[in-house]
Amino acid sequence: MPELKTKVRDLLDAHDPATTDPAEFLGARFDAGLAWVHFPEGLGGLGLSRGRQEEVDRLLAEAGAPEPDVGRNSIGLGMAAPTLIAFGTPEQQERYLRPLYTSEEIWCQLFSEPGAGSDLAAIATRAVQEGDTWVVDGQKVWTSGAHNAQRAILVARTDTSVAKHAGLTYFVVDMSDPGVDVRPLRQVTGEAEFNEVFLTGVRVPDADRIGEVGQGWKVATTTLNNERVAISAGNDREAGQIGLVAQQWRDDPSVRTPGAQAELLAWWVECEVTRIAGERLRQQLESGQPGPESSAMKLAFARQAQQITGFALELDPAKGLLYDDWTMVRSASASFLGRGPGFRYLRAKGNSIEGGTSEIMRNVVAERVLGLPPDHRPDKGIPFKDVPR
């Protein structure tokens, strides 16, 4: 589309990527509607189809333009932004989307809790309304990047007299509130990208409520479906773990055995099928919100990552023992691929937990995609305050 190419050229003419500060360039890109072309005009987009984004990304990459910091702000870019577009007020969209896109404001996700396990609807963190402010008390866990975040998306319980899914409300939280206490959770890799977050008397303006009171489950479902697409996303062939192990195969003749070749080919084909299925899912997003099929993508991604990182260790066991730095690192961004095969093998263990456990993903696929009978749920329809805990 000539008009889109013209917009990209105008952006590059006015902001030379070689000499412009990355945040300034990304802000100009947002203002030009080239951040997410499928978003509305004035909110980083042009109201075009989602598929046109690839053309913009390619042209800007060829010019050496900076990219959004997905590693540091994956929650903001992949989950908060589409949720704000779907449910945010015009004021919220105007306030939050631009600094989110430039990563001047990093976001985290205050969803999981110690007492709720994989059942997000069972969360107990309370939000009580006092005039035009909500007061939040509770504890969250497994919060990626909370130590770097300025904003958070939060699901809290605002009504205990109704069934668990009906008593939730969704908010944006200022992480600089004095009632927010972030503590590191050290992982098996030695890093601490996850956190516990304690919320004590945190005050949230009602203007930062996303969606209606009691409709938090509906809003959170949109976030979670986008999260599963984001976690499992990979537009390029041989992206991620399969690309690394395939390159190892090409570079090192010593790992090439008939058995290993058969296994590598099997994983390569499975990853390619998943990639193509993911592309189809992304195309479905153009017609509405992401559906439960995203759970199948996330489930496949976790299984493949864990199996392929194990296969990489079998190819070269000595390298798998070379992970030698166990100093606790408060990493600036999440990495599935860094620090060698030993790191990747250990880090992949978290893939079947983060973004919803594989057990929950199987339930979603069984019930909402395949239409199988649901699990027995003894707390169904019971007011949350009467559910034994």
PDB file of C-alpha atoms in Angstrom, residues 84-236:
ATOM      1  CA  LEU A  84      -6.835  -1.250  27.231  1.00  0.00           C
ATOM      2  CA  ILE A  85      -8.027  -1.113  23.623  1.00  0.00           C
ATOM      3  CA  ALA A  86     -10.818  -3.597  24.351  1.00  0.00           C
ATOM      4  CA  PHE A  87     -12.020  -2.269  27.711  1.00  0.00           C
ATOM      5  CA  GLY A  88     -10.212   0.974  28.609  1.00  0.00           C
ATOM      6  CA  THR A  89     -11.844   4.392  28.623  1.00  0.00           C
ATOM      7  CA  PRO A  90     -10.633   7.001  26.110  1.00  0.00           C
ATOM      8  CA  GLU A  91      -8.840   8.750  28.979  1.00  0.00           C
ATOM      9  CA  GLN A  92      -7.068   5.529  30.008  1.00  0.00           C
ATOM     10  CA  GLN A  93      -6.035   4.779  26.443  1.00  0.00           C
ATOM     11  CA  GLU A  94      -4.733   8.313  25.985  1.00  0.00           C
ATOM     12  CA  ARG A  95      -2.819   8.219  29.274  1.00  0.00           C
ATOM     13  CA  TYR A  96      -1.217   4.780  29.147  1.00  0.00           C
ATOM     14  CA  LEU A  97      -0.650   3.507  25.610  1.00  0.00           C
ATOM     15  CA  ARG A  98       2.100   5.850  24.403  1.00  0.00           C
ATOM     16  CA  PRO A  99       4.533   5.537  27.375  1.00  0.00           C
ATOM     17  CA  LEU A 100       3.789   1.803  27.395  1.00  0.00           C
ATOM     18  CA  TYR A 101       4.809   1.500  23.751  1.00  0.00           C
ATOM     19  CA  THR A 102       8.037   3.481  24.206  1.00  0.00           C
ATOM     20  CA  SER A 103       8.795   1.452  27.394  1.00  0.00           C
ATOM     21  CA  GLU A 104       9.092   4.669  29.369  1.00  0.00           C
ATOM     22  CA  GLU A 105       6.598   2.855  31.618  1.00  0.00           C
ATOM     23  CA  ILE A 106       7.148  -0.871  32.211  1.00  0.00           C
ATOM     24  CA  TRP A 107       4.135  -2.999  33.192  1.00  0.00           C
ATOM     25  CA  CYS A 108       3.711  -6.155  35.246  1.00  0.00           C
ATOM     26  CA  GLN A 109       0.740  -8.424  35.959  1.00  0.00           C
ATOM     27  CA  LEU A 110      -0.671  -8.824  39.488  1.00  0.00           C
ATOM     28  CA  PHE A 111      -2.806 -11.918  38.909  1.00  0.00           C
ATOM     29  CA  SER A 112      -1.462 -15.113  40.585  1.00  0.00           C
ATOM     30  CA  GLU A 113      -1.772 -15.631  44.343  1.00  0.00           C
ATOM     31  CA  PRO A 114      -0.325 -18.195  46.796  1.00  0.00           C
ATOM     32  CA  GLY A 115      -3.774 -19.407  47.876  1.00  0.00           C
ATOM     33  CA  ALA A 116      -5.378 -19.535  44.458  1.00  0.00           C
ATOM     34  CA  GLY A 117      -3.037 -21.925  42.689  1.00  0.00           C
ATOM     35  CA  SER A 118      -3.879 -22.074  39.017  1.00  0.00           C
ATOM     36  CA  ASP A 119      -7.465 -20.967  39.629  1.00  0.00           C
ATOM     37  CA  LEU A 120      -7.350 -17.224  38.993  1.00  0.00           C
ATOM     38  CA  ALA A 121     -11.024 -16.860  39.900  1.00  0.00           C
ATOM     39  CA  ALA A 122     -10.180 -17.978  43.464  1.00  0.00           C
ATOM     40  CA  ILE A 123      -8.012 -14.954  44.269  1.00  0.00           C
ATOM     41  CA  ALA A 124      -8.508 -13.335  47.671  1.00  0.00           C
ATOM     42  CA  THR A 125      -6.800  -9.929  47.294  1.00  0.00           C
ATOM     43  CA  ARG A 126      -9.475  -7.410  48.262  1.00  0.00           C
ATOM     44  CA  ALA A 127     -10.328  -4.010  46.831  1.00  0.00           C
ATOM     45  CA  VAL A 128     -12.735  -1.930  48.934  1.00  0.00           C
ATOM     46  CA  GLN A 129     -14.209   1.292  47.582  1.00  0.00           C
ATOM     47  CA  GLU A 130     -13.856   4.494  49.618  1.00  0.00           C
ATOM     48  CA  GLY A 131     -15.470   7.297  47.653  1.00  0.00           C
ATOM     49  CA  ASP A 132     -13.689   7.606  44.338  1.00  0.00           C
ATOM     50  CA  THR A 133     -10.757   5.443  45.493  1.00  0.00           C
ATOM     51  CA  TRP A 134     -10.258   1.708  45.955  1.00  0.00           C
ATOM     52  CA  VAL A 135      -8.094   0.388  48.810  1.00  0.00           C
ATOM     53  CA  VAL A 136      -6.292  -2.844  47.928  1.00  0.00           C
ATOM     54  CA  ASP A 137      -4.865  -5.415  50.364  1.00  0.00           C
ATOM     55  CA  GLY A 138      -3.436  -8.826  49.526  1.00  0.00           C
ATOM     56  CA  GLN A 139      -0.496 -10.792  48.172  1.00  0.00           C
ATOM     57  CA  LYS A 140       0.474 -11.738  44.632  1.00  0.00           C
ATOM     58  CA  VAL A 141       3.132 -14.174  43.479  1.00  0.00           C
ATOM     59  CA  TRP A 142       5.125 -15.181  40.372  1.00  0.00           C
ATOM     60  CA  THR A 143       4.994 -11.594  39.175  1.00  0.00           C
ATOM     61  CA  SER A 144       7.484 -11.271  36.318  1.00  0.00           C
ATOM     62  CA  GLY A 145       9.396  -8.000  36.179  1.00  0.00           C
ATOM     63  CA  ALA A 146       7.636  -6.327  39.122  1.00  0.00           C
ATOM     64  CA  HIS A 147      11.000  -4.948  40.286  1.00  0.00           C
ATOM     65  CA  ASN A 148      11.253  -2.915  37.066  1.00  0.00           C
ATOM     66  CA  ALA A 149       7.595  -1.954  36.667  1.00  0.00           C
ATOM     67  CA  GLN A 150       5.942   1.436  36.983  1.00  0.00           C
ATOM     68  CA  ARG A 151       2.424   0.094  36.298  1.00  0.00           C
ATOM     69  CA  ALA A 152       0.558  -3.140  36.907  1.00  0.00           C
ATOM     70  CA  ILE A 153      -2.667  -4.724  35.807  1.00  0.00           C
ATOM     71  CA  LEU A 154      -4.458  -6.140  38.832  1.00  0.00           C
ATOM     72  CA  VAL A 155      -7.436  -8.414  39.405  1.00  0.00           C
ATOM     73  CA  ALA A 156      -8.944  -8.030  42.889  1.00  0.00           C
ATOM     74  CA  ARG A 157     -12.027  -9.263  44.694  1.00  0.00           C
ATOM     75  CA  THR A 158     -14.613  -6.539  45.212  1.00  0.00           C
ATOM     76  CA  ASP A 159     -17.614  -8.662  46.241  1.00  0.00           C
ATOM     77  CA  THR A 160     -17.515 -11.846  48.327  1.00  0.00           C
ATOM     78  CA  SER A 161     -21.281 -12.326  48.374  1.00  0.00           C
ATOM     79  CA  VAL A 162     -21.443 -13.667  44.822  1.00  0.00           C
ATOM     80  CA  ALA A 163     -19.865 -16.635  43.032  1.00  0.00           C
ATOM     81  CA  LYS A 164     -16.118 -16.367  42.569  1.00  0.00           C
ATOM     82  CA  HIS A 165     -16.088 -15.352  38.899  1.00  0.00           C
ATOM     83  CA  ALA A 166     -18.691 -12.607  39.470  1.00  0.00           C
ATOM     84  CA  GLY A 167     -16.973 -10.750  42.299  1.00  0.00           C
ATOM     85  CA  LEU A 168     -13.794  -9.611  40.566  1.00  0.00           C
ATOM     86  CA  THR A 169     -12.782  -6.196  39.248  1.00  0.00           C
ATOM     87  CA  TYR A 170      -9.797  -5.151  37.115  1.00  0.00           C
ATOM     88  CA  PHE A 171      -7.537  -2.165  37.854  1.00  0.00           C
ATOM     89  CA  VAL A 172      -4.354  -0.375  36.837  1.00  0.00           C
ATOM     90  CA  VAL A 173      -1.991   0.028  39.808  1.00  0.00           C
ATOM     91  CA  ASP A 174       0.783   2.585  40.285  1.00  0.00           C
ATOM     92  CA  MET A 175       3.732   0.458  41.447  1.00  0.00           C
ATOM     93  CA  SER A 176       5.292   3.480  43.205  1.00  0.00           C
ATOM     94  CA  ASP A 177       2.439   3.503  45.754  1.00  0.00           C
ATOM     95  CA  PRO A 178       4.023   3.213  49.242  1.00  0.00           C
ATOM     96  CA  GLY A 179       1.826   0.192  49.976  1.00  0.00           C
ATOM     97  CA  VAL A 180       3.490  -1.903  47.232  1.00  0.00           C
ATOM     98  CA  ASP A 181       6.306  -4.165  48.504  1.00  0.00           C
ATOM     99  CA  VAL A 182       8.199  -6.187  45.853  1.00  0.00           C
ATOM    100  CA  ARG A 183      10.370  -9.120  47.003  1.00  0.00           C
ATOM    101  CA  PRO A 184      12.471 -11.394  44.733  1.00  0.00           C
ATOM    102  CA  LEU A 185      11.759 -15.072  44.102  1.00  0.00           C
ATOM    103  CA  ARG A 186      14.964 -16.854  43.120  1.00  0.00           C
ATOM    104  CA  GLN A 187      14.510 -19.441  40.382  1.00  0.00           C
ATOM    105  CA  VAL A 188      16.373 -22.660  39.611  1.00  0.00           C
ATOM    106  CA  THR A 189      18.454 -20.726  37.055  1.00  0.00           C
ATOM    107  CA  GLY A 190      19.799 -18.461  39.822  1.00  0.00           C
ATOM    108  CA  GLU A 191      17.914 -15.483  38.408  1.00  0.00           C
ATOM    109  CA  ALA A 192      15.031 -13.670  40.067  1.00  0.00           C
ATOM    110  CA  GLU A 193      12.841 -12.331  37.297  1.00  0.00           C
ATOM    111  CA  PHE A 194       9.801 -13.426  39.353  1.00  0.00           C
ATOM    112  CA  ASN A 195       8.612 -11.689  42.526  1.00  0.00           C
ATOM    113  CA  GLU A 196       6.225 -11.757  45.413  1.00  0.00           C
ATOM    114  CA  VAL A 197       4.224  -8.533  45.672  1.00  0.00           C
ATOM    115  CA  PHE A 198       2.580  -7.513  48.939  1.00  0.00           C
ATOM    116  CA  LEU A 199      -0.197  -4.913  48.705  1.00  0.00           C
ATOM    117  CA  THR A 200      -1.029  -3.051  51.916  1.00  0.00           C
ATOM    118  CA  GLY A 201      -3.547  -0.237  51.777  1.00  0.00           C
ATOM    119  CA  VAL A 202      -2.677   0.498  48.145  1.00  0.00           C
ATOM    120  CA  ARG A 203      -4.903   3.288  46.863  1.00  0.00           C
ATOM    121  CA  VAL A 204      -6.221   3.066  43.300  1.00  0.00           C
ATOM    122  CA  PRO A 205      -8.392   5.839  41.822  1.00  0.00           C
ATOM    123  CA  ASP A 206     -11.698   4.622  40.419  1.00  0.00           C
ATOM    124  CA  ALA A 207     -10.567   6.281  37.185  1.00  0.00           C
ATOM    125  CA  ASP A 208      -8.030   3.439  36.923  1.00  0.00           C
ATOM    126  CA  ARG A 209     -10.681   0.713  37.004  1.00  0.00           C
ATOM    127  CA  ILE A 210     -10.776  -1.189  33.685  1.00  0.00           C
ATOM    128  CA  GLY A 211     -14.282  -2.328  32.815  1.00  0.00           C
ATOM    129  CA  GLU A 212     -17.296  -2.442  35.099  1.00  0.00           C
ATOM    130  CA  VAL A 213     -17.247  -3.395  38.777  1.00  0.00           C
ATOM    131  CA  GLY A 214     -17.681  -7.165  38.997  1.00  0.00           C
ATOM    132  CA  GLN A 215     -16.660  -7.700  35.361  1.00  0.00           C
ATOM    133  CA  GLY A 216     -12.984  -8.344  36.109  1.00  0.00           C
ATOM    134  CA  TRP A 217     -13.135 -11.961  34.994  1.00  0.00           C
ATOM    135  CA  LYS A 218     -14.288 -10.949  31.525  1.00  0.00           C
ATOM    136  CA  VAL A 219     -11.487  -8.372  31.220  1.00  0.00           C
ATOM    137  CA  ALA A 220      -8.880 -10.775  32.645  1.00  0.00           C
ATOM    138  CA  THR A 221      -9.866 -13.462  30.151  1.00  0.00           C
ATOM    139  CA  THR A 222      -8.995 -11.095  27.323  1.00  0.00           C
ATOM    140  CA  THR A 223      -5.622 -10.412  28.948  1.00  0.00           C
ATOM    141  CA  LEU A 224      -4.918 -14.115  29.453  1.00  0.00           C
ATOM    142  CA  ASN A 225      -5.812 -15.065  25.901  1.00  0.00           C
ATOM    143  CA  ASN A 226      -3.487 -12.363  24.605  1.00  0.00           C
ATOM    144  CA  GLU A 227      -0.815 -13.532  27.040  1.00  0.00           C
ATOM    145  CA  ARG A 228      -0.944 -17.070  25.696  1.00  0.00           C
ATOM    146  CA  VAL A 229      -0.643 -15.822  22.144  1.00  0.00           C
ATOM    147  CA  ALA A 230       2.296 -13.613  23.173  1.00  0.00           C
ATOM    148  CA  ILE A 231       4.124 -16.412  25.023  1.00  0.00           C
ATOM    149  CA  SER A 232       3.761 -18.868  22.158  1.00  0.00           C
ATOM    150  CA  ALA A 233       4.263 -16.311  19.392  1.00  0.00           C
ATOM    151  CA  GLY A 234       6.984 -16.876  16.824  1.00  0.00           C
ATOM    152  CA  ASN A 235       6.447 -15.585  13.323  1.00  0.00           C
ATOM    153  CA  ASP A 236       9.750 -16.759  11.931  1.00  0.00           C
TER     154      ASP A 236
END
